[in-house]
Structure formats: C-alpha cells, structure tokens
mmCIF file of C-alpha atoms in Angstrom:
data_model
loop_
_atom_site.group_PDB
_atom_site.id
_atom_site.type_symbol
_atom_site.label_atom_id
_atom_site.label_comp_id
_atom_site.label_asym_id
_atom_site.label_seq_id
_atom_site.Cartn_x
_atom_site.Cartn_y
_atom_site.Cartn_z
ATOM 1 C CA MET H 115 -13.241 5.338 -6.061
ATOM 2 C CA ARG H 116 -11.011 3.401 -3.937
ATOM 3 C CA ASN H 117 -7.120 4.180 -4.826
ATOM 4 C CA TYR H 118 -4.105 2.759 -3.459
ATOM 5 C CA VAL H 119 -0.461 4.158 -3.175
ATOM 6 C CA ILE H 120 2.606 2.258 -2.190
ATOM 7 C CA ILE H 121 5.189 3.933 -0.154
ATOM 8 C CA ASP H 122 8.365 3.055 1.565
ATOM 9 C CA ALA H 123 8.304 1.587 4.930
ATOM 10 C CA SER H 124 10.328 4.523 6.369
ATOM 11 C CA GLU H 125 7.610 6.758 5.291
ATOM 12 C CA VAL H 126 5.073 4.695 7.547
ATOM 13 C CA SER H 127 5.522 7.418 10.180
ATOM 14 C CA SER H 128 4.118 10.062 8.104
ATOM 15 C CA VAL H 129 1.031 8.511 7.084
ATOM 16 C CA ASP H 130 -2.123 10.421 8.648
ATOM 17 C CA PHE H 131 -4.599 7.327 9.591
ATOM 18 C CA ASP H 132 -7.474 9.758 9.786
ATOM 19 C CA GLN H 133 -7.064 9.934 5.947
ATOM 20 C CA VAL H 134 -6.546 6.338 4.652
ATOM 21 C CA LEU H 135 -8.636 3.334 5.133
ATOM 22 C CA GLU H 136 -5.977 1.475 7.215
ATOM 23 C CA THR H 137 -6.310 2.339 11.179
ATOM 24 C CA SER H 138 -2.690 2.002 12.315
ATOM 25 C CA ALA H 139 0.928 0.726 10.889
ATOM 26 C CA GLU H 140 0.149 -2.188 12.667
ATOM 27 C CA THR H 141 -2.516 -3.059 9.945
ATOM 28 C CA LEU H 142 -0.331 -2.480 6.962
ATOM 29 C CA ARG H 143 0.642 -5.262 4.518
ATOM 30 C CA TYR H 144 4.273 -4.980 3.615
ATOM 31 C CA ASN H 145 6.147 -6.700 0.768
ATOM 32 C CA VAL H 146 8.084 -10.031 1.157
ATOM 33 C CA ASN H 147 10.918 -9.362 -1.230
ATOM 34 C CA PRO H 148 12.848 -7.634 -0.294
ATOM 35 C CA ALA H 149 11.168 -8.298 2.845
ATOM 36 C CA GLY H 150 9.356 -5.184 4.607
ATOM 37 C CA THR H 151 11.014 -2.455 2.749
ATOM 38 C CA LYS H 152 7.197 -1.212 1.144
ATOM 39 C CA THR H 153 3.940 -1.125 2.077
ATOM 40 C CA PHE H 154 0.783 0.503 0.766
ATOM 41 C CA VAL H 155 -2.205 2.480 1.812
ATOM 42 C CA LYS H 156 -5.851 3.061 0.417
ATOM 43 C CA PHE H 157 -7.988 5.855 0.348
ATOM 44 C CA GLU H 158 -11.112 7.159 -1.317
ATOM 45 C CA GLY H 159 -11.814 10.648 -2.778
ATOM 46 C CA GLU H 160 -8.950 13.504 -2.609
ATOM 47 C CA THR H 161 -5.385 12.475 -2.609
ATOM 48 C CA PRO H 162 -4.153 13.295 1.164
ATOM 49 C CA SER H 163 -1.502 15.681 1.003
ATOM 50 C CA PHE H 164 1.163 13.356 2.438
ATOM 51 C CA LEU H 165 0.648 11.063 -0.700
ATOM 52 C CA GLU H 166 0.504 14.055 -3.203
ATOM 53 C CA GLY H 167 2.988 13.452 -6.079
ATOM 54 C CA LYS H 168 3.138 9.264 -5.586
ATOM 55 C CA THR H 169 1.611 6.930 -8.223
ATOM 56 C CA ALA H 170 -2.064 5.965 -7.332
ATOM 57 C CA TYR H 171 -3.116 2.623 -8.431
ATOM 58 C CA THR H 172 -6.715 1.319 -9.249
ATOM 59 C CA HIS H 173 -7.911 -1.883 -7.328
ATOM 60 C CA SER H 174 -7.297 -3.929 -10.334
ATOM 61 C CA GLU H 175 -3.880 -2.481 -10.619
ATOM 62 C CA MET H 176 -2.930 -3.135 -7.260
ATOM 63 C CA LEU H 177 -4.252 -6.648 -7.402
ATOM 64 C CA GLU H 178 -1.798 -7.242 -10.220
ATOM 65 C CA ILE H 179 0.936 -5.774 -8.415
ATOM 66 C CA LEU H 180 0.388 -7.922 -4.879
ATOM 67 C CA ALA H 181 0.314 -11.082 -7.237
ATOM 68 C CA GLY H 182 3.886 -10.222 -8.102
ATOM 69 C CA GLU H 183 6.872 -11.646 -6.334
ATOM 70 C CA GLU H 184 7.842 -8.742 -4.562
ATOM 71 C CA TRP H 185 4.366 -9.085 -2.347
ATOM 72 C CA THR H 186 3.561 -12.827 -2.661
ATOM 73 C CA ASP H 187 5.884 -15.512 -1.166
ATOM 74 C CA PRO H 188 6.065 -18.204 -3.613
ATOM 75 C CA ASP H 189 7.032 -20.864 -1.118
ATOM 76 C CA ALA H 190 3.829 -20.140 0.917
ATOM 77 C CA ASN H 191 1.022 -22.557 1.121
ATOM 78 C CA PRO H 192 -1.955 -21.306 -1.191
#
C-alpha cells in the first residue's frame, strides 16, 4: 500500500530518495499557502527511518488534503 507523509520544506535535505517514490528534491510538490513551506513524499512498504513518528496518510486522505487551499491555488485556472 502506498503511504504519504507531509514534511516541512526544511526537512527535504534529510530525505533518502532511494527509500521514497520521488527521485529528487526538484520533483517534490510544495504547498502554495504559505508558499513552499511544506512538501510530501510517497513510499510503499515499511516506513523509512527518517519518516518514523510522522503521520502517514492513505491515497484518499492525501487527495483530500491536496484539494485544500494550503495546497491548491484558488486563483489558478482549472
């Protein structure tokens, strides 16, 4: 099962990209409000050690979070 964890942008340097589904810091999606303060990573299987103790979300939970104003610009064209 795929899991999602939201992290502070300041934590990106601690991400081991060999243990998550993203390939680099440049491929991460960041929040828009306030801009660029949070991002998230996806993983399958065991929780990577650098993410232990953080809240993991399911795909449907993450979609709901990303639809919120913190992650979606309400002024952007649909």
